[in-house]
XYZ file of C-alpha atoms in Angstrom:
217
model
C -9.911 22.646 -24.371
C -7.960 19.687 -25.866
C -9.071 18.193 -29.166
C -11.614 15.385 -28.968
C -9.873 12.018 -28.756
C -6.665 13.509 -27.390
C -7.795 13.573 -23.756
C -6.066 10.380 -22.493
C -2.761 11.247 -24.135
C -2.834 14.872 -23.027
C -3.631 13.861 -19.474
C -0.801 11.310 -19.499
C 1.606 13.884 -20.957
C 0.736 16.332 -18.186
C 1.268 13.737 -15.436
C 4.613 12.656 -16.926
C 5.655 16.303 -17.292
C 4.668 16.997 -13.690
C 6.811 14.144 -12.394
C 9.735 15.278 -14.538
C 9.289 18.838 -13.305
C 9.172 17.763 -9.646
C 12.257 15.593 -10.124
C 14.202 18.562 -11.487
C 12.759 21.524 -9.572
C 11.107 19.943 -6.538
C 7.476 20.302 -5.542
C 8.009 23.885 -4.386
C 9.633 24.783 -7.698
C 7.025 23.025 -9.820
C 4.577 25.462 -11.444
C 1.699 25.010 -13.870
C 3.614 27.090 -16.413
C 6.647 24.815 -16.177
C 4.491 21.706 -16.439
C 2.827 23.119 -19.556
C 6.263 23.764 -21.053
C 7.456 20.220 -20.260
C 4.226 18.745 -21.662
C 4.383 20.943 -24.777
C 0.887 22.267 -24.222
C -0.810 25.400 -22.943
C -1.372 26.176 -19.280
C -5.075 26.009 -20.072
C -4.740 22.310 -20.948
C -3.078 21.650 -17.601
C -5.830 23.409 -15.641
C -8.498 21.718 -17.783
C -7.483 18.345 -16.340
C -6.097 19.452 -12.998
C -7.681 22.527 -11.429
C -4.643 23.723 -9.512
C -1.151 22.826 -8.359
C -2.349 20.927 -5.274
C -4.662 18.733 -7.327
C -1.938 18.126 -9.906
C 0.578 17.174 -7.194
C -1.816 14.661 -5.647
C -2.655 13.042 -8.989
C 1.025 12.856 -9.940
C 1.796 11.230 -6.589
C -0.978 8.679 -7.144
C 0.503 7.815 -10.547
C 3.994 7.575 -9.052
C 2.845 5.150 -6.357
C 0.630 3.131 -8.734
C 3.528 2.640 -11.150
C 5.225 0.099 -8.866
C 2.139 -2.031 -8.346
C 1.390 -2.122 -12.067
C 4.932 -3.220 -12.938
C 4.883 -5.930 -10.257
C 1.475 -7.279 -11.274
C 2.551 -7.484 -14.908
C 5.510 -9.735 -14.075
C 4.096 -12.024 -11.402
C 2.847 -15.348 -12.765
C 0.668 -17.728 -10.710
C 3.049 -20.580 -11.535
C 5.961 -18.841 -9.797
C 7.275 -19.972 -6.436
C 6.619 -17.653 -3.505
C 10.252 -16.567 -3.312
C 10.223 -15.712 -7.020
C 7.158 -13.520 -6.454
C 8.920 -11.702 -3.630
C 11.991 -11.261 -5.843
C 9.829 -9.629 -8.534
C 8.343 -7.331 -5.885
C 11.755 -6.289 -4.579
C 13.023 -5.852 -8.142
C 10.651 -2.929 -8.529
C 10.217 -1.403 -5.063
C 13.951 -1.568 -4.272
C 15.639 -2.021 -7.668
C 19.260 -2.819 -8.341
C 21.325 0.002 -9.803
C 21.224 0.340 -13.570
C 22.263 3.061 -15.982
C 18.936 4.299 -17.328
C 19.569 8.032 -17.291
C 18.746 8.336 -20.991
C 15.170 7.214 -20.449
C 12.299 9.608 -19.783
C 9.611 9.291 -17.143
C 6.504 7.521 -18.391
C 3.867 6.257 -15.951
C 1.124 5.876 -18.574
C -0.324 2.569 -19.724
C -1.317 4.012 -23.102
C 1.717 2.545 -24.867
C 1.758 -0.688 -22.851
C 3.218 -1.703 -19.504
C 6.641 -2.393 -21.052
C 6.970 1.286 -21.981
C 6.389 2.465 -18.425
C 9.589 3.624 -16.748
C 10.925 5.903 -14.049
C 14.736 6.176 -14.202
C 16.398 5.380 -10.868
C 17.669 8.910 -10.251
C 14.181 10.259 -10.807
C 12.738 7.610 -8.504
C 15.044 8.738 -5.705
C 14.281 12.430 -6.179
C 10.532 11.883 -6.431
C 10.550 9.593 -3.406
C 12.251 12.254 -1.321
C 10.072 15.099 -2.582
C 6.736 13.372 -2.130
C 7.449 11.742 1.209
C 8.959 14.859 2.762
C 5.800 16.779 1.820
C 3.525 13.958 2.984
C 4.779 14.455 6.540
C 2.674 17.627 6.824
C 0.078 17.153 4.081
C -2.948 14.968 4.987
C -3.923 14.573 1.327
C -0.523 13.150 0.403
C -0.576 11.005 3.545
C -3.826 9.491 2.315
C -2.178 8.581 -1.004
C 0.686 6.866 0.831
C -1.650 5.056 3.199
C -3.906 3.640 0.476
C -0.958 2.562 -1.644
C 0.997 0.895 1.139
C -2.059 -0.832 2.612
C -2.609 -2.421 -0.816
C 1.088 -3.356 -0.988
C 0.937 -4.935 2.470
C -2.056 -7.018 1.458
C -0.305 -8.203 -1.701
C 2.936 -9.126 0.069
C 1.057 -10.884 2.869
C -0.795 -12.988 0.262
C 2.557 -14.096 -1.146
C 3.740 -15.142 2.313
C 0.438 -16.984 2.857
C 0.902 -18.743 -0.478
C 4.408 -19.732 0.538
C 3.050 -21.186 3.775
C 0.270 -23.143 2.080
C 2.630 -24.702 -0.450
C 5.344 -25.477 2.088
C 7.809 -23.149 0.412
C 7.938 -20.809 3.411
C 7.508 -20.868 7.176
C 5.855 -17.640 8.307
C 4.056 -17.442 11.645
C 2.318 -14.134 10.891
C 2.115 -13.133 7.224
C 0.780 -9.662 8.002
C 3.669 -8.885 10.351
C 6.200 -10.351 7.923
C 4.799 -8.159 5.122
C 4.820 -5.102 7.386
C 8.442 -5.729 8.300
C 9.509 -6.169 4.685
C 7.759 -3.024 3.442
C 9.002 -0.952 6.383
C 12.515 -2.169 5.621
C 12.163 -1.200 1.952
C 10.996 2.312 2.848
C 13.837 2.788 5.327
C 16.467 1.453 2.945
C 15.081 3.722 0.202
C 15.613 6.740 2.454
C 19.155 5.559 3.202
C 19.844 5.317 -0.525
C 18.608 8.849 -1.111
C 20.682 10.098 1.824
C 23.732 8.202 0.477
C 24.166 6.044 3.585
C 25.519 2.695 2.329
C 26.120 -0.354 4.541
C 29.613 -0.586 6.043
C 30.522 -3.319 3.581
C 29.692 -0.961 0.725
C 27.226 -3.380 -0.882
C 23.845 -2.476 -2.324
C 21.640 -2.300 0.767
C 18.890 -4.363 -0.875
C 20.722 -7.512 0.324
C 19.268 -6.741 3.764
C 15.753 -7.353 2.407
C 16.900 -10.480 0.606
C 18.370 -11.868 3.842
C 15.122 -11.052 5.630
C 13.067 -13.020 3.094
C 15.552 -15.915 3.190
C 14.697 -16.481 6.855
C 11.195 -17.510 5.847
C 12.188 -19.626 2.838
C 12.372 -23.419 3.131
C 15.033 -25.243 1.156
């Protein structure tokens, strides 16, 4: 059993180690022993917080999905224009390329939101691993569903705000949000599969063009 007072940090270390392990070895190759090694703790500590591999995988997936919402919420300001809010959203759910390979996965809020990071290469690997498993795993499907339903609601609210303030013209905010999120997911898969647009540009411009259709001025 972990020392008293160390529980939040130990739990965070195990989740971060699990994501790192899955990024390197895949979900099939991830073991409790490997996670313990990555987290610099005993296997007993891992099982103390997470009973088994399935439970650990689900909790790691929840943290992976929650990471994006937390980063977006921390940067959106009520004084922003609707388009600026969408830009912040896209910045995180379909980020531009950057060289961040020296950084380590951290999805814990313990050290502050600014310290949370998932390097782009790890994002791509984790995205592929989790979503490929979610196809056949109802528990992982539930994680995806809850996360994306919340995302859809948030994006739709931005479109509604844009409509109310005259910054955007959107007939159906829910459908517009659905289209944008579906586009992001599809473009993310294309990135992982190394299928660039014919012009060779970063495929995120497709989402930007989509949003521009609703923007006034």
